[in-house]
Coordinates of C-alpha atoms and ligand atoms in Angstrom, one line a residue:
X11 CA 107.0 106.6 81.1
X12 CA 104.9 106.0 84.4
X13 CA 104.7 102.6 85.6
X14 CA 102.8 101.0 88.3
X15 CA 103.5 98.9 91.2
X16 CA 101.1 96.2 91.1
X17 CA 98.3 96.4 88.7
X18 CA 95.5 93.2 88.7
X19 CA 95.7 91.2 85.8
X20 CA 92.6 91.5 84.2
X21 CA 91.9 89.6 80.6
X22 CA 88.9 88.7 78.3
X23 CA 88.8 85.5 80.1
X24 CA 88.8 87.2 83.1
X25 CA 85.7 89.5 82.3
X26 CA 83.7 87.0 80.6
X27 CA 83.8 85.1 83.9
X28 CA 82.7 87.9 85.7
X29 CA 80.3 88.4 83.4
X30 CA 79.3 84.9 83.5
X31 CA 78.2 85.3 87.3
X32 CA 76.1 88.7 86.7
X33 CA 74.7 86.8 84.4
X34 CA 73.9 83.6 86.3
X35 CA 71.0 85.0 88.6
X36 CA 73.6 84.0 91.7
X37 CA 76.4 86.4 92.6
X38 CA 77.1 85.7 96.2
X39 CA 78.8 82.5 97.2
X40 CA 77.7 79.5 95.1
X41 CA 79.3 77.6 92.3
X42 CA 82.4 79.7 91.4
X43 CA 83.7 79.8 95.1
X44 CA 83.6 76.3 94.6
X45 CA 85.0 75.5 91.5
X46 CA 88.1 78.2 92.6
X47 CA 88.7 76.3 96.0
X48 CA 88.6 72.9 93.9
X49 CA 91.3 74.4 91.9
X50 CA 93.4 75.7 94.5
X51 CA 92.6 72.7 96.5
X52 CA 93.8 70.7 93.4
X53 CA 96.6 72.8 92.3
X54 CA 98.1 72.8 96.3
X55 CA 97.2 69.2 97.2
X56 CA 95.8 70.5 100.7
X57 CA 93.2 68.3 102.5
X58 CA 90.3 71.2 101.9
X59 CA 90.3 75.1 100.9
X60 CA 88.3 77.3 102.2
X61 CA 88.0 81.2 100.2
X62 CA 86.8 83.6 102.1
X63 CA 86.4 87.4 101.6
X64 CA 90.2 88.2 103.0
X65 CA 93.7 86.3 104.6
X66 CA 92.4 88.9 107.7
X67 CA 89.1 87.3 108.1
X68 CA 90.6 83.9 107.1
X69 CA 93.5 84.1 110.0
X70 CA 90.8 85.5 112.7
X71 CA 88.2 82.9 112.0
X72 CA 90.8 79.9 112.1
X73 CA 92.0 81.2 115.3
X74 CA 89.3 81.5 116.8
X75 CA 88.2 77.8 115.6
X76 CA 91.6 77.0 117.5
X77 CA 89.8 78.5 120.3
X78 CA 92.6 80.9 121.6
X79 CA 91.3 83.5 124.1
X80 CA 92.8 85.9 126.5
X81 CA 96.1 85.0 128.1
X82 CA 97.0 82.8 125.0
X83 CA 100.0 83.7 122.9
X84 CA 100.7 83.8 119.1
X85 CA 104.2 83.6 117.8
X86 CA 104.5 85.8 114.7
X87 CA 107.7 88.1 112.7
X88 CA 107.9 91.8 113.5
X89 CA 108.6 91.9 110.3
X90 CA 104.9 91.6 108.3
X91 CA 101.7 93.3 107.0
X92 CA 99.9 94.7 110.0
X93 CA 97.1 91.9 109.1
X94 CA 99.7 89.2 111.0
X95 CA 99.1 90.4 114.2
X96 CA 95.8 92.0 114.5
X97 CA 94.1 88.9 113.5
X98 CA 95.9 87.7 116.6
X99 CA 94.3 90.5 118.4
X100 CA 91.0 89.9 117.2
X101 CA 90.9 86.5 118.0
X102 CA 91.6 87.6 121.6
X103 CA 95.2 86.6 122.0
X104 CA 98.6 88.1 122.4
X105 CA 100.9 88.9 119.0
X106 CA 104.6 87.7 120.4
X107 CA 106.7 89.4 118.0
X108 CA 110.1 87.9 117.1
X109 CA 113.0 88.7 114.5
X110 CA 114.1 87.7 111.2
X111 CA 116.6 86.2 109.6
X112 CA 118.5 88.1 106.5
X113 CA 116.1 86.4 104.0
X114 CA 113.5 88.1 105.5
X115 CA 111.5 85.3 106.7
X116 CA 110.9 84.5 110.7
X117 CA 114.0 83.5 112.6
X118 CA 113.8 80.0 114.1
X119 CA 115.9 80.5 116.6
X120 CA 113.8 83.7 117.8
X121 CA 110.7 81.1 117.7
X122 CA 112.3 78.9 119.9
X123 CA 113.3 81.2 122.6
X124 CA 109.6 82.4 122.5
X125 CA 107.9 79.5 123.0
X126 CA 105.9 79.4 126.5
X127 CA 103.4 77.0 127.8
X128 CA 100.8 79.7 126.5
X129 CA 102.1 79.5 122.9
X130 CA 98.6 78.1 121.0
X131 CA 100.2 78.8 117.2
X132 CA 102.8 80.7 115.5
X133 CA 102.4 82.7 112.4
X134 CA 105.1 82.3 110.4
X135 CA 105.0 84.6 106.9
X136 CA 106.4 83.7 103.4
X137 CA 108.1 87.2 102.9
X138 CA 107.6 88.1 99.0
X139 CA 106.4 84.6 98.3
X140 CA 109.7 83.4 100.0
X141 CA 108.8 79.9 101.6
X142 CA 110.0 79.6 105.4
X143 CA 111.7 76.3 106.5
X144 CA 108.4 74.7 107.4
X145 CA 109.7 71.0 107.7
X146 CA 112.2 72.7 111.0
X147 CA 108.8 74.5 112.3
X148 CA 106.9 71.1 111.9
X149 CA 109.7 69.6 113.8
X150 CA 110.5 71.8 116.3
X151 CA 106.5 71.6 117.3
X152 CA 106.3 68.0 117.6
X153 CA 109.6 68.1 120.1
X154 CA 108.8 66.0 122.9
X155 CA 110.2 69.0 125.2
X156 CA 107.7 71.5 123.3
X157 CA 104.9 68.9 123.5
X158 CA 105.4 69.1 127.4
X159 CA 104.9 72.1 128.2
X160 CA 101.4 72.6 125.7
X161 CA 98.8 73.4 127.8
X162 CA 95.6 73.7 125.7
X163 CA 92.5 75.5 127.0
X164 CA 89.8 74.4 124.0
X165 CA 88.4 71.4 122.7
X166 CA 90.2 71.6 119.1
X167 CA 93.9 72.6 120.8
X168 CA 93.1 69.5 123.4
X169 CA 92.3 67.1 120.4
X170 CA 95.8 68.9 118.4
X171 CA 97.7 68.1 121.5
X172 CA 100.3 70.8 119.9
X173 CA 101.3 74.6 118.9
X174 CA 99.6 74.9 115.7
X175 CA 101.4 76.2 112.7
X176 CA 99.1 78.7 110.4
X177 CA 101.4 80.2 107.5
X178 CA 100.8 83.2 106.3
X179 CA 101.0 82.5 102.9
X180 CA 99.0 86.1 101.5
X181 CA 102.3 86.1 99.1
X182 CA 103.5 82.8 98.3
X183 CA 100.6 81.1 96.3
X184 CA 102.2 78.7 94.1
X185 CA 105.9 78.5 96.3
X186 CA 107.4 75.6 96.9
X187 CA 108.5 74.7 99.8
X188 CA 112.1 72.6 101.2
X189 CA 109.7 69.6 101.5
X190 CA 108.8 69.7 97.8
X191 CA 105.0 70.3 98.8
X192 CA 103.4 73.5 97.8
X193 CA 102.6 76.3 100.2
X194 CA 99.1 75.7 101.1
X195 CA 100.4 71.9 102.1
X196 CA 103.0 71.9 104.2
X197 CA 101.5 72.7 107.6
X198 CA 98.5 72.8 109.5
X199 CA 97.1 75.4 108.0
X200 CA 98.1 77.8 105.3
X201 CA 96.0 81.0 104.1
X202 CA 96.6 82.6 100.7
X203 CA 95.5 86.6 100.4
X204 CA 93.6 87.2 97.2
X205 CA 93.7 90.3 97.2
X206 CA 94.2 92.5 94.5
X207 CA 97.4 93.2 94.8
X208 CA 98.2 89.6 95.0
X209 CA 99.6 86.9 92.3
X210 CA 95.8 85.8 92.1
X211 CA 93.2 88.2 92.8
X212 CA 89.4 88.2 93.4
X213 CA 90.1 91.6 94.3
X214 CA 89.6 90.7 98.2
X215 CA 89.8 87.3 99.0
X216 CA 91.7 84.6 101.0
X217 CA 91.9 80.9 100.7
X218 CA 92.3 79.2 103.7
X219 CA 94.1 75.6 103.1
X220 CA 93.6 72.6 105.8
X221 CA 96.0 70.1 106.4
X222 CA 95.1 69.1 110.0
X223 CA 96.5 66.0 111.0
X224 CA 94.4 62.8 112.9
X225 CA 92.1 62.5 114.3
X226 CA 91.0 66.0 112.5
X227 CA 89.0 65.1 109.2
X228 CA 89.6 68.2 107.2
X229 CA 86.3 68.1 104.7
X230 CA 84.2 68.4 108.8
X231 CA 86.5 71.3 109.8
X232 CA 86.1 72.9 106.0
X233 CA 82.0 72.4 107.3
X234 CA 82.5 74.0 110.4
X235 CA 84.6 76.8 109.0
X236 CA 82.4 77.7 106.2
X237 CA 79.5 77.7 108.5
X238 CA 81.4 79.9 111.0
X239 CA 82.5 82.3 108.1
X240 CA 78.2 82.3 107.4
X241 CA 77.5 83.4 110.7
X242 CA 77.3 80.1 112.6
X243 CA 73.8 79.8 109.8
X244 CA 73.0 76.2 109.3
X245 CA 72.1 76.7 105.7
X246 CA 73.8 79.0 103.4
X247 CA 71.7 81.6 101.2
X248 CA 72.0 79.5 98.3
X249 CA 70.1 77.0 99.9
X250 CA 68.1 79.2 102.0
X251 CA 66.9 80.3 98.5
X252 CA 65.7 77.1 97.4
X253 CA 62.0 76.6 97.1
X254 CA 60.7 75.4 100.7
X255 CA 64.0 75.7 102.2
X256 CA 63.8 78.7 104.4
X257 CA 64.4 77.4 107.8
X258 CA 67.3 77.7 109.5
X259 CA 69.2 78.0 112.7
X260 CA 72.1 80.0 114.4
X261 CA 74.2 77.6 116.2
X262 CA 77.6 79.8 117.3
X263 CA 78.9 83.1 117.4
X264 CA 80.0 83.4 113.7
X265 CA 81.4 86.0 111.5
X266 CA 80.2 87.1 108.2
X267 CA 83.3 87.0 105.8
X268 CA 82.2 84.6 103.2
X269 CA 83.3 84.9 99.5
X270 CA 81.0 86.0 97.0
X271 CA 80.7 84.0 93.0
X272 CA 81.7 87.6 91.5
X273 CA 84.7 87.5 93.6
X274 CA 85.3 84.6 92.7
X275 CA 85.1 84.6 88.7
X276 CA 87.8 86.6 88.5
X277 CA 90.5 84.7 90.9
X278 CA 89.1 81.6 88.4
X279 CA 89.7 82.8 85.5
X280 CA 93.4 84.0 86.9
X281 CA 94.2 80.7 88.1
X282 CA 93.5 78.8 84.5
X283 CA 96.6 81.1 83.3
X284 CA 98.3 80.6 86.6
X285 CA 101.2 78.7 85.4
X286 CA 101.5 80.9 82.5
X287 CA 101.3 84.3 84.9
X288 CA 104.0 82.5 87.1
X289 CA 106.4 81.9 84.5
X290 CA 106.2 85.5 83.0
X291 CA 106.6 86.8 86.9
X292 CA 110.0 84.6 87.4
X293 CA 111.2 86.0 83.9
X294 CA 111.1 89.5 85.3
X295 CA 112.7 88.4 88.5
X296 CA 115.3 86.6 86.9
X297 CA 115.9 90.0 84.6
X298 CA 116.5 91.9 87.5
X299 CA 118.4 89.2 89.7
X300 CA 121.1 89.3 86.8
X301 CA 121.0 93.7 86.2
X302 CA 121.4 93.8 90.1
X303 CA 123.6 91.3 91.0
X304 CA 126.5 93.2 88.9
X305 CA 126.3 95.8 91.2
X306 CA 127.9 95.6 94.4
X307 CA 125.6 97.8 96.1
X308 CA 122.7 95.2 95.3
X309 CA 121.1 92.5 97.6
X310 CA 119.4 90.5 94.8
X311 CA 116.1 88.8 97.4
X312 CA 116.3 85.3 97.9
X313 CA 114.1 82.6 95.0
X314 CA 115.4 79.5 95.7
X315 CA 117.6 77.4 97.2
X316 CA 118.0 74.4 95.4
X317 CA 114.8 72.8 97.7
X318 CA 112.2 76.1 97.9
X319 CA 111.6 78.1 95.3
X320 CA 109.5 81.6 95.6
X321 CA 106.4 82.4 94.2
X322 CA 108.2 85.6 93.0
X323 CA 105.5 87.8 94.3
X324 CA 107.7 90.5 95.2
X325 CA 111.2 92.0 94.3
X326 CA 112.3 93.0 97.2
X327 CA 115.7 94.5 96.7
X328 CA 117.8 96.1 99.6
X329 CA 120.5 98.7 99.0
X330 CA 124.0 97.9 100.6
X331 CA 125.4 100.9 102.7
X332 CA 122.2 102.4 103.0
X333 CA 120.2 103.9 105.8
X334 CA 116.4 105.1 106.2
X335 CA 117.6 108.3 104.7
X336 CA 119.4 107.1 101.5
X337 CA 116.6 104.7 100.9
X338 CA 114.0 107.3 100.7
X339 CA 115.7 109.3 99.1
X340 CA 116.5 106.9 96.8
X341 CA 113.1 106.2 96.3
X342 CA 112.0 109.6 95.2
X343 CA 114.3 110.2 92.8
X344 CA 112.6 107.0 91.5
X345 CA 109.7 108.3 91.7
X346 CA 110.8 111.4 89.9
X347 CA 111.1 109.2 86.6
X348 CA 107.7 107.9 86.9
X349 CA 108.3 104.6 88.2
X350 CA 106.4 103.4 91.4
X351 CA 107.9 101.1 93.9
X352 CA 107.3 100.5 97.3
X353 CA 108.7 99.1 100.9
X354 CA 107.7 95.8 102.4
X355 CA 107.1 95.7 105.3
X356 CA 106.9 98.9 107.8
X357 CA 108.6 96.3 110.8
X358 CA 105.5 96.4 112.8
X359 CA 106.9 98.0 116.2
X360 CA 107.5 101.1 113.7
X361 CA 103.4 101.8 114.0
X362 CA 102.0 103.8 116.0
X363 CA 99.2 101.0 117.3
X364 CA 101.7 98.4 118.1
X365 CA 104.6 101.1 119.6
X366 CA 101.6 102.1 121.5
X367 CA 100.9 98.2 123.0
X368 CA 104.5 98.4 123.7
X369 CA 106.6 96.5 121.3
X370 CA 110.4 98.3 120.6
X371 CA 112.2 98.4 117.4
X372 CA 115.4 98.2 119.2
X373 CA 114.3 94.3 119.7
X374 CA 113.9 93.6 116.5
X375 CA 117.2 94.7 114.8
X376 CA 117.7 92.5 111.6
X377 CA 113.7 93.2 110.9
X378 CA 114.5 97.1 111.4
X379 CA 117.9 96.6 109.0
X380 CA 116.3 94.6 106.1
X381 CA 113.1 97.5 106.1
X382 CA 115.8 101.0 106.2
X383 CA 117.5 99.6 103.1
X384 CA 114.6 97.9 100.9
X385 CA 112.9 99.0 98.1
X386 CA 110.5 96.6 96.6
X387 CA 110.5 97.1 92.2
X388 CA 107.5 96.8 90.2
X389 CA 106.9 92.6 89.0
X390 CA 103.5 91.2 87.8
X391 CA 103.3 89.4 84.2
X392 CA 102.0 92.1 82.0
X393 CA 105.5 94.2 82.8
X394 CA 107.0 94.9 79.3
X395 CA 110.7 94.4 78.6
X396 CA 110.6 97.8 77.6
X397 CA 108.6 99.0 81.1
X398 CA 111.6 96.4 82.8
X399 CA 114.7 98.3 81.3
X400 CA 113.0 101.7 82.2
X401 CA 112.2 100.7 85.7
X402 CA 116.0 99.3 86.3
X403 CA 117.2 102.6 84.8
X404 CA 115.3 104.4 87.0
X405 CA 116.8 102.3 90.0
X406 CA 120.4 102.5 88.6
X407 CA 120.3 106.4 88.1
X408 CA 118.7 106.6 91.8
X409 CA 121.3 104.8 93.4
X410 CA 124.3 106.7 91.1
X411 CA 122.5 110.2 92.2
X412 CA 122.0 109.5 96.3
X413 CA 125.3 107.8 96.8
X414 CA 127.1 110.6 94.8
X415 CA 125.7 112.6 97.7
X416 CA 127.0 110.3 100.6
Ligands
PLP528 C1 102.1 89.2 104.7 C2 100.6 89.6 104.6 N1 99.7 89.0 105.5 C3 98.4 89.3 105.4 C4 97.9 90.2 104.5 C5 96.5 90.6 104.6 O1 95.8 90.2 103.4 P1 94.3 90.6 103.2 O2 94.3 92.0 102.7 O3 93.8 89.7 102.1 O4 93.5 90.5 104.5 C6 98.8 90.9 103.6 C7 98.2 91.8 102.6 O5 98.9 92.6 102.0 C8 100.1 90.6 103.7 O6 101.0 91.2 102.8

């Protein structure tokens, strides 16, 4: 049997939509971007959402709206996708790494200590869909002592008067998090990736999610972003198109990362089924978290605690006792029985282009423990019980064949 890691979800629904916008005379953005960032808007309760063509473009474009420039810091986990911190890097600003904690998820603690009077935002990332503890982040921001020391160098960090939080929420679309708001609502700003490897795809994509306090209005910022994300263009093609309407203006230095209505029809047609596709993604979790935690050599991931509760995007099991070594090696003989699993996340200081800028693994110790002993299993909704019990064989026999060699 082979079975893959992540394949999209694609239905009839999902091909008559597509279809649907061939069809329509309009591909590019238009009506289905908007009726998917209603929907998400909806679905999150955020104060506006924003899809553009990729969480990258969607992180670099809000930071520079935040107006961060050289000299300016960005607080974000070693332990990510790449994307995390070279959106920082592109915005002009500095990625300050920091560690995790054993849930995988960005330590506090280590976000505390680097905190400096050039900190503009921190990055923290839901880790497999894993919400962090954003009501102690909101907090620790709005500390008097952490106020004090702000100093902001843009209009927009000036009228914040604050570190802004932006989570990177690329896995934990429909999460809750400890405050009982949805990721997507429970900080400044929150960007989903849409990718297609993601819970909901448009194959690439990103939502961005506002939830700027006052004096911001969220709907003028969405109007700013979307026109930055249109190359600063006072009118957008679809009303460019309109008869007589071909007049226009450049007003900024904008990027060109806009989501197109073909994208979109298939991320719209996913999200209908959305609470269906969720439910079937926590049964396979929850099949695996009772197989694994039998065995003493399994770290079952966290779900929830009672307050969050993961949007089960990935199962990312680590192996107790294990090293680099045994973990590749226990991948392979998984791989050997056709099954295809993965290892999230590569602790950034591990790649060459970051090692390169200077960042040590030896700093980042718990993010460089949870990676040598992780192996993420294959979970999306389509996974049969049948496919399940062969890919936890496969696991079991790996483990029973590498340790036998210890
Ligand atoms: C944690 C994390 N952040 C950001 C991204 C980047 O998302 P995109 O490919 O939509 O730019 C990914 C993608 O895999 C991710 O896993």
């Amino acid at each position: 049997m082979k079975i893959p890691f992540s394949p999209p979800y694609i239905d009839r629904a999902v091909v008559e939509e597509v279809a649907d916008s061939l069809q329509s005379g309009w591909i590019t953005t238009g009506p289905k971007v908007g009726a998917l960032e209603e929907a998400l808007r909806d679905f999150c309760d955020a104060g506006a959402v924003l899809c553009v063509n990729s969480w990258t473009s969607g992180a670099i474009l809000t930071l520079r709206w935040l107006g961060v420039q050289a000299g300016d810091e960005v607080i974000v986990p070693a332990y990510t996708y790449c994307a995390t911190a070279l959106a920082v890097l592109h915005a002009g600003a500095k990625p300050v790494m920091v560690d995790v904690e054993e849930d995988f998820n960005i330590s506090l603690q280590a976000i505390r200590a680097a905190i400096t009077p050039r900190t503009k935002a921190i990055i923290p990332v839901d880790i497999a869909g894993y919400p962090c503890d954003y009501d102690a982040i909101m907090g620790m921001v709005q500390e008097e002592g952490i106020i004090s020391r702000f100093t902001p160098t843009s209009p927009v960090q000036e009228q914040l008067g604050r570190i802004l939080v932006l989570n990177d929420a690329a896995h934990s679309i429909g999460a809750t998090a400890r405050s009982g708001r949805r990721t997507g609502a429970c900080c400044d700003v929150a960007i989903f990736s849409l990718h297609a490897v993601k819970n909901v795809t448009t194959a690439e994509g990103g939502a961005i999610c506002l939830n700027l306090p006052e004096p911001f209005s969220n709907q003028a910022v969405y109007a700013t972003m979307r026109m930055h994300s249109l190359n600063c263009q006072t009118k957008d093609a679809f009303s460019k198109s309109q008869a007589g309407g071909w007049r226009y203006d450049i007003v900024g230095f904008g990027m060109k990362c806009n989501m197109p209505d073909v994208n979109a029809a298939i991320g719209l047609a996913q999200f209908r089924q959305y609470a269906d596709l969720l439910s079937r993604r926590k049964e396979v979790f929850a099949r695996y978290a009772s197989v694994f935690a039998r065995c003493d050599w399994a770290i079952v991931p966290p779900a929830h605690d009672g307050l969050r509760e993961s949007s089960y995007h990935l199962f990312a099991l680590r192996v107790r006792g294990f090293g680099e070594a045994q973990r590749d090696a226990m991948i392979d003989e998984i791989a050997r029985r056709g099954v295809a699993v993965n290892v999230h996340f590569i602790p950034l200081p591990l790649l060459s282009y970051f090692r390169e800028l200077g960042y040590r693994i030896e700093d980042y110790p718990r993010a460089y423990d949870s990676y040598a002993r992780e192996i993420s299993l294959p979970i999306y909704p389509q996974l049969t019980r049948e496919q399940q019990d062969y890919a936890i064989d496969a696991v079991m026999h790996a483990y029973k064949e590498v340790a036998a060699r210890l």
